[in-house]
Structure formats: C-alpha cells, structure tokens
Amino acid sequence: MKPIRKAVIPAAGYGTGFLPATKSIPKEMIPIVDKPVIQYIVEEAIQSGIEEILIITGHGKRAIEDHFDTNVDLEYHLRQQGKNKLLEMVQDISKINIHYIRQKHIRGVGDAILCAESFIDNEPFAVLLGDDMIYHEEEPAMHQLMRTYDKYGATMVGCQTLKEAQVVPRNIIQSVATEEEGVSRFLDAEKPVGFKADGKSAMLGRYVLTPDIFEILRRVQPNEKGTIRLSDALKLMASRQAVYTCEIQGKRYDIGNKLDDKVKYISQIQFHKK
C-alpha cells in the first residue's frame, strides 16, 4: 500500500459568500488575524507529513501564488531593517513545495480534483478544503485521516457530529457502523432539507482518495447547477467498493460562517506553539 505523499487543495471558487471582499481578493487570502486562510490549510498538510501540494486555482487567484513565492524586495527591506524574525517567517513560507494548476471552468470540487489527475500519477492522495479549519492540540486533522487510511487502505471521508450551533448547509452522511469506534462504512451524503441536522454526522473538508476516484468522477453527471459533486462520486464509489468515514477529533471552525469565532482558533494555535 502506497503512503500518502501528495495533497490537493481546491481553491478556484468565486467565494460569493464573502462578497464584496472577494470581488478583488481570493477568499483563501482573507486573513484570520495575520495569516491567510490557505496558509493554515497548507501548514496542516505539511504537519501531517505531506511532501507535495497542488493548489487548484482559477481566475483572479494569482495572489495565492504570490503569497507562497519569494519576494526579493520585501526580504531585502526586512534584512536592512534588522527585522530578522519577520524575514525568517517570510522565507519559510516561500520554501514550501507547492504546484499550481488552473481550473478553467468552475464546476465544483469534483471537477477541480479531476484537474489533479496527472499530478497524482496513480497514487492515493489527500484533499483539504479551505472551508474548514480544525484545531487539535496533539494531531492535525489530516494526519488523523491518513493514520486511519493506513489501517483500511480505502478511500476515507473525514466527518464530525454536528452540534446545533454548527448546523449550516452541509452534507449529512448515511453510513453503517463498523467494529471500530469512529469509523463507519460510507453509503451516501446529502444536504438536509426540512429536518434537524444536529447530532448527525456531516462531511468535513478532509479526504483521502484512492486514484480510481478519477474514473468515477468522469462518470458523474453534473447537477442542475452544472457542478460535479465529490459526494456523488463517493456514493458511486461506495456502490462498488468500501469507502469509510472517520470521525475527526478537534474543534472545527467554519470559514464560510462569518459569525464563527475564528479568533479563538488562532489564539489556540499560537498558545500551543509557545
């Protein structure tokens, strides 16, 4: 069984939930305190043992590439000013091994993942969505999923049980429990209409996918919005082979929820690093 070395981060969407800010700034570059959202996601991947990262970008997302690129003028200025800690921080960001490809038509997460096929090169891989940040003091969320993949060797879907305050439009999972606590057989996932979702297991933006997902994504029909949904591909995959869910431990913060208390997330991380 091949280890998980690569990760895909879809970041091509328009971010309409944060208009008007996202008219000129990618949603992934909106800062939480002093760091853009996508940097937290990239750092989680690296802390989980990922070696190569592919970010799927789109029109108007050049700022993401610039953020992880070398800025010679800025580094020179910081060096001249004797701001060595800031210089080291800026240089560390540009050392991260990141690749980029554009999703030419914004057709959902499933289509974005299809753009990564040549990069993945028939290996299992991680997918991290920027809509969720998860804080856990001891183990990054992605590493929890990768560790469970090592046991089962099959596609893994990260999930968490919703609390009432967390209930927003999210894919609620249908699954069958296994003998291991926190791990279930995935059957389907749909956004609920007309019933209470709190207490139910919802998909989290963390996945480990086997490379046969690409053939399945090509078979998935776009929905009424023209979107190729990853959840539809997972349902089709689950009808052919085992797909598992894994309950992720940690506090989830919803980037798409403007009222969510993300400052607490940052303060927790900074305190833990000290």
PDB file of C-alpha atoms in Angstrom:
ATOM      1  CA  MET A   1       0.000   0.000   0.000  1.00  0.00           C
ATOM      2  CA  LYS A   2       1.469   3.330  -1.087  1.00  0.00           C
ATOM      3  CA  PRO A   3       1.873   6.077   1.544  1.00  0.00           C
ATOM      4  CA  ILE A   4       0.107   9.421   1.220  1.00  0.00           C
ATOM      5  CA  ARG A   5       2.689  11.882  -0.124  1.00  0.00           C
ATOM      6  CA  LYS A   6       0.572  14.328  -2.107  1.00  0.00           C
ATOM      7  CA  ALA A   7      -2.286  16.679  -1.285  1.00  0.00           C
ATOM      8  CA  VAL A   8      -4.736  18.652  -3.415  1.00  0.00           C
ATOM      9  CA  ILE A   9      -6.250  21.916  -2.204  1.00  0.00           C
ATOM     10  CA  PRO A  10      -9.122  23.175  -4.403  1.00  0.00           C
ATOM     11  CA  ALA A  11      -9.107  26.981  -4.330  1.00  0.00           C
ATOM     12  CA  ALA A  12     -10.739  28.099  -7.577  1.00  0.00           C
ATOM     13  CA  GLY A  13     -14.221  29.065  -6.362  1.00  0.00           C
ATOM     14  CA  TYR A  14     -15.606  32.582  -6.510  1.00  0.00           C
ATOM     15  CA  GLY A  15     -16.180  32.912  -2.759  1.00  0.00           C
ATOM     16  CA  THR A  16     -19.548  34.596  -3.275  1.00  0.00           C
ATOM     17  CA  GLY A  17     -20.408  34.206   0.400  1.00  0.00           C
ATOM     18  CA  PHE A  18     -17.802  36.861   1.180  1.00  0.00           C
ATOM     19  CA  LEU A  19     -18.712  39.464  -1.417  1.00  0.00           C
ATOM     20  CA  PRO A  20     -17.877  42.294  -1.821  1.00  0.00           C
ATOM     21  CA  ALA A  21     -14.432  41.448  -0.331  1.00  0.00           C
ATOM     22  CA  THR A  22     -13.898  38.557  -2.758  1.00  0.00           C
ATOM     23  CA  LYS A  23     -14.533  40.753  -5.801  1.00  0.00           C
ATOM     24  CA  SER A  24     -10.818  41.593  -5.729  1.00  0.00           C
ATOM     25  CA  ILE A  25      -9.340  39.297  -3.046  1.00  0.00           C
ATOM     26  CA  PRO A  26      -9.436  35.478  -3.217  1.00  0.00           C
ATOM     27  CA  LYS A  27     -11.472  34.050  -0.346  1.00  0.00           C
ATOM     28  CA  GLU A  28      -8.482  31.876   0.547  1.00  0.00           C
ATOM     29  CA  MET A  29      -6.346  35.002   1.055  1.00  0.00           C
ATOM     30  CA  ILE A  30      -8.671  36.670   3.573  1.00  0.00           C
ATOM     31  CA  PRO A  31      -6.568  36.900   6.749  1.00  0.00           C
ATOM     32  CA  ILE A  32      -7.527  35.484  10.103  1.00  0.00           C
ATOM     33  CA  VAL A  33      -5.565  37.777  12.402  1.00  0.00           C
ATOM     34  CA  ASP A  34      -2.217  37.949  10.486  1.00  0.00           C
ATOM     35  CA  LYS A  35      -2.276  34.882   8.254  1.00  0.00           C
ATOM     36  CA  PRO A  36      -4.408  33.998   5.198  1.00  0.00           C
ATOM     37  CA  VAL A  37      -6.752  31.034   5.442  1.00  0.00           C
ATOM     38  CA  ILE A  38      -4.920  28.970   2.823  1.00  0.00           C
ATOM     39  CA  GLN A  39      -1.665  29.114   4.773  1.00  0.00           C
ATOM     40  CA  TYR A  40      -3.313  27.368   7.728  1.00  0.00           C
ATOM     41  CA  ILE A  41      -4.521  24.639   5.349  1.00  0.00           C
ATOM     42  CA  VAL A  42      -1.076  24.240   3.770  1.00  0.00           C
ATOM     43  CA  GLU A  43       0.575  24.087   7.197  1.00  0.00           C
ATOM     44  CA  GLU A  44      -1.847  21.364   8.294  1.00  0.00           C
ATOM     45  CA  ALA A  45      -0.902  19.298   5.242  1.00  0.00           C
ATOM     46  CA  ILE A  46       2.817  19.691   5.923  1.00  0.00           C
ATOM     47  CA  GLN A  47       2.416  18.892   9.625  1.00  0.00           C
ATOM     48  CA  SER A  48       0.580  15.725   8.568  1.00  0.00           C
ATOM     49  CA  GLY A  49       3.576  14.513   6.548  1.00  0.00           C
ATOM     50  CA  ILE A  50       2.540  15.642   3.064  1.00  0.00           C
ATOM     51  CA  GLU A  51       5.533  16.192   0.764  1.00  0.00           C
ATOM     52  CA  GLU A  52       3.954  17.784  -2.327  1.00  0.00           C
ATOM     53  CA  ILE A  53       0.945  20.082  -2.583  1.00  0.00           C
ATOM     54  CA  LEU A  54      -1.121  21.031  -5.621  1.00  0.00           C
ATOM     55  CA  ILE A  55      -3.368  24.076  -5.310  1.00  0.00           C
ATOM     56  CA  ILE A  56      -6.181  24.259  -7.864  1.00  0.00           C
ATOM     57  CA  THR A  57      -6.610  27.938  -8.684  1.00  0.00           C
ATOM     58  CA  GLY A  58      -8.797  29.917 -11.054  1.00  0.00           C
ATOM     59  CA  HIS A  59      -9.312  33.373 -12.487  1.00  0.00           C
ATOM     60  CA  GLY A  60      -8.292  36.138 -10.095  1.00  0.00           C
ATOM     61  CA  LYS A  61      -6.338  33.831  -7.768  1.00  0.00           C
ATOM     62  CA  ARG A  62      -2.812  34.999  -8.601  1.00  0.00           C
ATOM     63  CA  ALA A  63      -2.440  36.374  -5.062  1.00  0.00           C
ATOM     64  CA  ILE A  64      -2.253  32.780  -3.757  1.00  0.00           C
ATOM     65  CA  GLU A  65       0.792  32.040  -5.913  1.00  0.00           C
ATOM     66  CA  ASP A  66       2.400  35.346  -4.973  1.00  0.00           C
ATOM     67  CA  HIS A  67       1.909  34.595  -1.278  1.00  0.00           C
ATOM     68  CA  PHE A  68       3.953  31.384  -1.432  1.00  0.00           C
ATOM     69  CA  ASP A  69       6.532  32.818  -3.835  1.00  0.00           C
ATOM     70  CA  THR A  70       9.831  34.525  -3.000  1.00  0.00           C
ATOM     71  CA  ASN A  71       9.625  38.299  -2.572  1.00  0.00           C
ATOM     72  CA  VAL A  72      13.179  39.579  -3.021  1.00  0.00           C
ATOM     73  CA  ASP A  73      12.340  43.240  -2.412  1.00  0.00           C
ATOM     74  CA  LEU A  74      10.475  42.501   0.815  1.00  0.00           C
ATOM     75  CA  GLU A  75      13.250  40.230   2.083  1.00  0.00           C
ATOM     76  CA  TYR A  76      15.858  42.901   1.312  1.00  0.00           C
ATOM     77  CA  HIS A  77      13.813  45.525   3.154  1.00  0.00           C
ATOM     78  CA  LEU A  78      13.378  43.311   6.229  1.00  0.00           C
ATOM     79  CA  ARG A  79      17.075  42.462   6.255  1.00  0.00           C
ATOM     80  CA  GLN A  80      18.038  46.157   6.032  1.00  0.00           C
ATOM     81  CA  GLN A  81      15.650  46.978   8.879  1.00  0.00           C
ATOM     82  CA  GLY A  82      17.063  44.204  11.064  1.00  0.00           C
ATOM     83  CA  LYS A  83      13.679  42.519  11.292  1.00  0.00           C
ATOM     84  CA  ASN A  84      15.149  39.042  11.322  1.00  0.00           C
ATOM     85  CA  LYS A  85      12.168  37.177  12.792  1.00  0.00           C
ATOM     86  CA  LEU A  86       9.852  38.570  10.120  1.00  0.00           C
ATOM     87  CA  LEU A  87      12.477  37.784   7.474  1.00  0.00           C
ATOM     88  CA  GLU A  88      12.711  34.178   8.623  1.00  0.00           C
ATOM     89  CA  MET A  89       8.912  33.848   8.609  1.00  0.00           C
ATOM     90  CA  VAL A  90       8.638  35.205   5.054  1.00  0.00           C
ATOM     91  CA  GLN A  91      11.444  32.944   3.810  1.00  0.00           C
ATOM     92  CA  ASP A  92       9.891  29.854   5.432  1.00  0.00           C
ATOM     93  CA  ILE A  93       6.636  30.472   3.537  1.00  0.00           C
ATOM     94  CA  SER A  94       8.438  30.503   0.183  1.00  0.00           C
ATOM     95  CA  LYS A  95      10.280  27.229   0.923  1.00  0.00           C
ATOM     96  CA  ILE A  96       7.074  25.184   0.792  1.00  0.00           C
ATOM     97  CA  ASN A  97       6.954  22.893  -2.281  1.00  0.00           C
ATOM     98  CA  ILE A  98       3.715  23.902  -3.987  1.00  0.00           C
ATOM     99  CA  HIS A  99       2.460  23.294  -7.531  1.00  0.00           C
ATOM    100  CA  TYR A 100      -0.419  25.089  -9.253  1.00  0.00           C
ATOM    101  CA  ILE A 101      -2.925  24.355 -11.983  1.00  0.00           C
ATOM    102  CA  ARG A 102      -5.953  26.344 -13.124  1.00  0.00           C
ATOM    103  CA  GLN A 103      -9.500  25.050 -13.137  1.00  0.00           C
ATOM    104  CA  LYS A 104     -10.631  26.756 -16.345  1.00  0.00           C
ATOM    105  CA  HIS A 105     -14.339  26.324 -15.672  1.00  0.00           C
ATOM    106  CA  ILE A 106     -15.633  26.490 -12.092  1.00  0.00           C
ATOM    107  CA  ARG A 107     -17.616  23.259 -11.936  1.00  0.00           C
ATOM    108  CA  GLY A 108     -17.245  22.237  -8.323  1.00  0.00           C
ATOM    109  CA  VAL A 109     -14.857  20.235  -6.172  1.00  0.00           C
ATOM    110  CA  GLY A 110     -15.218  17.078  -8.254  1.00  0.00           C
ATOM    111  CA  ASP A 111     -14.090  18.856 -11.415  1.00  0.00           C
ATOM    112  CA  ALA A 112     -11.230  20.520  -9.506  1.00  0.00           C
ATOM    113  CA  ILE A 113      -9.965  17.123  -8.375  1.00  0.00           C
ATOM    114  CA  LEU A 114     -10.070  15.886 -11.976  1.00  0.00           C
ATOM    115  CA  CYS A 115      -7.614  18.676 -12.822  1.00  0.00           C
ATOM    116  CA  ALA A 116      -5.103  16.999 -10.477  1.00  0.00           C
ATOM    117  CA  GLU A 117      -5.007  13.588 -12.202  1.00  0.00           C
ATOM    118  CA  SER A 118      -1.612  13.954 -13.891  1.00  0.00           C
ATOM    119  CA  PHE A 119      -0.078  15.386 -10.704  1.00  0.00           C
ATOM    120  CA  ILE A 120      -1.348  12.463  -8.602  1.00  0.00           C
ATOM    121  CA  ASP A 121       0.138   9.872 -11.004  1.00  0.00           C
ATOM    122  CA  ASN A 122      -1.886   6.891  -9.749  1.00  0.00           C
ATOM    123  CA  GLU A 123      -1.172   7.406  -6.030  1.00  0.00           C
ATOM    124  CA  PRO A 124      -3.581   7.762  -3.116  1.00  0.00           C
ATOM    125  CA  PHE A 125      -3.783  11.396  -2.070  1.00  0.00           C
ATOM    126  CA  ALA A 126      -5.196  13.828   0.451  1.00  0.00           C
ATOM    127  CA  VAL A 127      -7.755  16.544  -0.264  1.00  0.00           C
ATOM    128  CA  LEU A 128      -8.113  19.533   2.045  1.00  0.00           C
ATOM    129  CA  LEU A 129     -10.896  22.063   1.566  1.00  0.00           C
ATOM    130  CA  GLY A 130     -10.334  25.578   2.836  1.00  0.00           C
ATOM    131  CA  ASP A 131     -13.876  25.933   4.200  1.00  0.00           C
ATOM    132  CA  ASP A 132     -12.930  24.108   7.396  1.00  0.00           C
ATOM    133  CA  MET A 133     -10.127  24.717   9.853  1.00  0.00           C
ATOM    134  CA  ILE A 134      -9.763  22.114  12.596  1.00  0.00           C
ATOM    135  CA  TYR A 135      -7.779  22.630  15.761  1.00  0.00           C
ATOM    136  CA  HIS A 136      -6.496  19.648  17.725  1.00  0.00           C
ATOM    137  CA  GLU A 137      -3.761  20.076  20.289  1.00  0.00           C
ATOM    138  CA  GLU A 138      -1.988  16.796  19.563  1.00  0.00           C
ATOM    139  CA  GLU A 139      -2.683  15.628  15.989  1.00  0.00           C
ATOM    140  CA  PRO A 140      -3.659  17.543  12.827  1.00  0.00           C
ATOM    141  CA  ALA A 141      -6.996  16.568  11.324  1.00  0.00           C
ATOM    142  CA  MET A 142      -5.437  15.371   8.070  1.00  0.00           C
ATOM    143  CA  HIS A 143      -2.974  13.163   9.917  1.00  0.00           C
ATOM    144  CA  GLN A 144      -5.857  11.518  11.811  1.00  0.00           C
ATOM    145  CA  LEU A 145      -7.429  10.609   8.475  1.00  0.00           C
ATOM    146  CA  MET A 146      -4.151   9.387   6.992  1.00  0.00           C
ATOM    147  CA  ARG A 147      -3.498   7.219  10.042  1.00  0.00           C
ATOM    148  CA  THR A 148      -6.913   5.574   9.635  1.00  0.00           C
ATOM    149  CA  TYR A 149      -6.255   5.077   5.913  1.00  0.00           C
ATOM    150  CA  ASP A 150      -3.139   3.101   6.853  1.00  0.00           C
ATOM    151  CA  LYS A 151      -5.424   0.599   8.612  1.00  0.00           C
ATOM    152  CA  TYR A 152      -8.079   0.225   5.918  1.00  0.00           C
ATOM    153  CA  GLY A 153      -6.326   1.063   2.642  1.00  0.00           C
ATOM    154  CA  ALA A 154      -9.511   2.555   1.191  1.00  0.00           C
ATOM    155  CA  THR A 155     -11.000   5.962   0.481  1.00  0.00           C
ATOM    156  CA  MET A 156     -11.610   7.871   3.723  1.00  0.00           C
ATOM    157  CA  VAL A 157     -14.081  10.701   4.348  1.00  0.00           C
ATOM    158  CA  GLY A 158     -13.463  12.992   7.312  1.00  0.00           C
ATOM    159  CA  CYS A 159     -16.572  13.766   9.331  1.00  0.00           C
ATOM    160  CA  GLN A 160     -17.796  15.227  12.601  1.00  0.00           C
ATOM    161  CA  THR A 161     -21.041  15.044  14.554  1.00  0.00           C
ATOM    162  CA  LEU A 162     -22.798  18.381  14.300  1.00  0.00           C
ATOM    163  CA  LYS A 163     -23.822  20.464  17.260  1.00  0.00           C
ATOM    164  CA  GLU A 164     -26.850  22.704  16.934  1.00  0.00           C
ATOM    165  CA  ALA A 165     -24.692  25.851  16.678  1.00  0.00           C
ATOM    166  CA  GLN A 166     -22.740  24.315  13.780  1.00  0.00           C
ATOM    167  CA  VAL A 167     -25.739  23.435  11.634  1.00  0.00           C
ATOM    168  CA  VAL A 168     -25.336  25.117   8.252  1.00  0.00           C
ATOM    169  CA  PRO A 169     -25.978  23.596   4.800  1.00  0.00           C
ATOM    170  CA  ARG A 170     -23.625  20.607   4.975  1.00  0.00           C
ATOM    171  CA  ASN A 171     -23.648  17.093   3.554  1.00  0.00           C
ATOM    172  CA  ILE A 172     -25.125  14.744   6.146  1.00  0.00           C
ATOM    173  CA  ILE A 173     -23.652  11.254   5.941  1.00  0.00           C
ATOM    174  CA  GLN A 174     -25.532   7.985   5.693  1.00  0.00           C
ATOM    175  CA  SER A 175     -23.310   5.175   6.915  1.00  0.00           C
ATOM    176  CA  VAL A 176     -23.135   1.794   8.589  1.00  0.00           C
ATOM    177  CA  ALA A 177     -21.102   1.413  11.780  1.00  0.00           C
ATOM    178  CA  THR A 178     -18.050  -0.856  11.879  1.00  0.00           C
ATOM    179  CA  GLU A 179     -16.442  -2.591  14.818  1.00  0.00           C
ATOM    180  CA  GLU A 180     -14.012   0.304  15.290  1.00  0.00           C
ATOM    181  CA  GLU A 181     -15.375   3.315  17.128  1.00  0.00           C
ATOM    182  CA  GLY A 182     -15.398   6.439  14.994  1.00  0.00           C
ATOM    183  CA  VAL A 183     -15.137   4.536  11.689  1.00  0.00           C
ATOM    184  CA  SER A 184     -18.168   3.668   9.517  1.00  0.00           C
ATOM    185  CA  ARG A 185     -18.927   2.406   6.022  1.00  0.00           C
ATOM    186  CA  PHE A 186     -19.936   5.373   3.869  1.00  0.00           C
ATOM    187  CA  LEU A 187     -23.154   4.978   1.856  1.00  0.00           C
ATOM    188  CA  ASP A 188     -24.263   8.448   0.785  1.00  0.00           C
ATOM    189  CA  ALA A 189     -24.249  12.138   1.726  1.00  0.00           C
ATOM    190  CA  GLU A 190     -26.866  14.795   1.037  1.00  0.00           C
ATOM    191  CA  LYS A 191     -27.612  18.292   2.267  1.00  0.00           C
ATOM    192  CA  PRO A 192     -30.659  18.033   4.565  1.00  0.00           C
ATOM    193  CA  VAL A 193     -33.960  19.679   3.768  1.00  0.00           C
ATOM    194  CA  GLY A 194     -36.641  20.062   6.400  1.00  0.00           C
ATOM    195  CA  PHE A 195     -35.207  18.049   9.303  1.00  0.00           C
ATOM    196  CA  LYS A 196     -32.882  18.656  12.223  1.00  0.00           C
ATOM    197  CA  ALA A 197     -29.250  18.035  11.403  1.00  0.00           C
ATOM    198  CA  ASP A 198     -27.689  18.462  14.831  1.00  0.00           C
ATOM    199  CA  GLY A 199     -26.477  15.179  16.274  1.00  0.00           C
ATOM    200  CA  LYS A 200     -25.897  13.775  12.798  1.00  0.00           C
ATOM    201  CA  SER A 201     -22.547  13.116  11.142  1.00  0.00           C
ATOM    202  CA  ALA A 202     -21.547  15.654   8.486  1.00  0.00           C
ATOM    203  CA  MET A 203     -18.780  15.623   5.919  1.00  0.00           C
ATOM    204  CA  LEU A 204     -15.728  17.631   6.872  1.00  0.00           C
ATOM    205  CA  GLY A 205     -13.430  19.109   4.246  1.00  0.00           C
ATOM    206  CA  ARG A 206     -10.797  16.373   4.619  1.00  0.00           C
ATOM    207  CA  TYR A 207     -10.475  13.282   2.417  1.00  0.00           C
ATOM    208  CA  VAL A 208      -8.030  10.547   1.479  1.00  0.00           C
ATOM    209  CA  LEU A 209      -8.883   9.352  -2.012  1.00  0.00           C
ATOM    210  CA  THR A 210      -7.608   6.389  -3.974  1.00  0.00           C
ATOM    211  CA  PRO A 211      -6.689   7.094  -7.628  1.00  0.00           C
ATOM    212  CA  ASP A 212      -9.725   5.246  -9.015  1.00  0.00           C
ATOM    213  CA  ILE A 213     -11.737   8.324  -7.981  1.00  0.00           C
ATOM    214  CA  PHE A 214     -10.775   9.900 -11.326  1.00  0.00           C
ATOM    215  CA  GLU A 215     -12.540   7.275 -13.443  1.00  0.00           C
ATOM    216  CA  ILE A 216     -15.592   7.605 -11.206  1.00  0.00           C
ATOM    217  CA  LEU A 217     -15.619  11.416 -11.375  1.00  0.00           C
ATOM    218  CA  ARG A 218     -15.683  11.198 -15.164  1.00  0.00           C
ATOM    219  CA  ARG A 219     -18.880   9.144 -14.884  1.00  0.00           C
ATOM    220  CA  VAL A 220     -20.656  11.557 -12.531  1.00  0.00           C
ATOM    221  CA  GLN A 221     -23.306  13.701 -14.183  1.00  0.00           C
ATOM    222  CA  PRO A 222     -23.263  17.430 -13.311  1.00  0.00           C
ATOM    223  CA  ASN A 223     -26.148  18.569 -11.133  1.00  0.00           C
ATOM    224  CA  GLU A 224     -28.687  21.229 -12.088  1.00  0.00           C
ATOM    225  CA  LYS A 225     -26.064  23.939 -11.403  1.00  0.00           C
ATOM    226  CA  GLY A 226     -23.527  22.290 -13.688  1.00  0.00           C
ATOM    227  CA  THR A 227     -21.431  21.170 -10.709  1.00  0.00           C
ATOM    228  CA  ILE A 228     -19.629  17.836 -10.432  1.00  0.00           C
ATOM    229  CA  ARG A 229     -20.062  16.969  -6.777  1.00  0.00           C
ATOM    230  CA  LEU A 230     -17.492  14.910  -4.921  1.00  0.00           C
ATOM    231  CA  SER A 231     -20.261  13.479  -2.740  1.00  0.00           C
ATOM    232  CA  ASP A 232     -21.936  11.988  -5.850  1.00  0.00           C
ATOM    233  CA  ALA A 233     -18.653  10.358  -6.853  1.00  0.00           C
ATOM    234  CA  LEU A 234     -18.196   8.950  -3.352  1.00  0.00           C
ATOM    235  CA  LYS A 235     -21.697   7.482  -3.443  1.00  0.00           C
ATOM    236  CA  LEU A 236     -20.932   5.778  -6.765  1.00  0.00           C
ATOM    237  CA  MET A 237     -17.599   4.538  -5.424  1.00  0.00           C
ATOM    238  CA  ALA A 238     -19.293   3.157  -2.301  1.00  0.00           C
ATOM    239  CA  SER A 239     -21.599   1.064  -4.503  1.00  0.00           C
ATOM    240  CA  ARG A 240     -18.515  -0.652  -5.953  1.00  0.00           C
ATOM    241  CA  GLN A 241     -16.036  -0.846  -3.086  1.00  0.00           C
ATOM    242  CA  ALA A 242     -15.527   0.045   0.553  1.00  0.00           C
ATOM    243  CA  VAL A 243     -15.490   3.739   1.441  1.00  0.00           C
ATOM    244  CA  TYR A 244     -15.100   4.699   5.087  1.00  0.00           C
ATOM    245  CA  THR A 245     -15.846   7.699   7.237  1.00  0.00           C
ATOM    246  CA  CYS A 246     -13.574   8.721  10.080  1.00  0.00           C
ATOM    247  CA  GLU A 247     -14.676  10.908  12.980  1.00  0.00           C
ATOM    248  CA  ILE A 248     -12.134  13.730  13.230  1.00  0.00           C
ATOM    249  CA  GLN A 249     -11.201  14.842  16.718  1.00  0.00           C
ATOM    250  CA  GLY A 250     -10.807  18.575  17.264  1.00  0.00           C
ATOM    251  CA  LYS A 251     -12.659  21.852  17.157  1.00  0.00           C
ATOM    252  CA  ARG A 252     -13.965  22.821  13.736  1.00  0.00           C
ATOM    253  CA  TYR A 253     -14.188  26.420  12.601  1.00  0.00           C
ATOM    254  CA  ASP A 254     -16.309  27.163   9.533  1.00  0.00           C
ATOM    255  CA  ILE A 255     -14.636  29.684   7.232  1.00  0.00           C
ATOM    256  CA  GLY A 256     -17.905  30.138   5.352  1.00  0.00           C
ATOM    257  CA  ASN A 257     -19.696  31.212   8.521  1.00  0.00           C
ATOM    258  CA  LYS A 258     -18.998  34.913   9.084  1.00  0.00           C
ATOM    259  CA  LEU A 259     -20.126  34.685  12.703  1.00  0.00           C
ATOM    260  CA  ASP A 260     -17.925  31.735  13.661  1.00  0.00           C
ATOM    261  CA  ASP A 261     -15.319  32.618  16.289  1.00  0.00           C
ATOM    262  CA  LYS A 262     -12.108  32.066  14.326  1.00  0.00           C
ATOM    263  CA  VAL A 263     -10.013  34.271  16.575  1.00  0.00           C
ATOM    264  CA  LYS A 264     -10.209  31.511  19.204  1.00  0.00           C
ATOM    265  CA  TYR A 265      -8.724  29.099  16.640  1.00  0.00           C
ATOM    266  CA  ILE A 266      -5.743  31.375  16.114  1.00  0.00           C
ATOM    267  CA  SER A 267      -5.174  32.004  19.799  1.00  0.00           C
ATOM    268  CA  GLN A 268      -5.257  28.243  20.460  1.00  0.00           C
ATOM    269  CA  ILE A 269      -2.651  27.544  17.780  1.00  0.00           C
ATOM    270  CA  GLN A 270      -0.358  30.354  18.865  1.00  0.00           C
ATOM    271  CA  PHE A 271      -0.582  29.301  22.506  1.00  0.00           C
ATOM    272  CA  HIS A 272       0.166  25.670  21.578  1.00  0.00           C
ATOM    273  CA  LYS A 273       3.261  26.686  19.544  1.00  0.00           C
ATOM    274  CA  LYS A 274       4.665  28.545  22.540  1.00  0.00           C
TER     275      LYS A 274
END
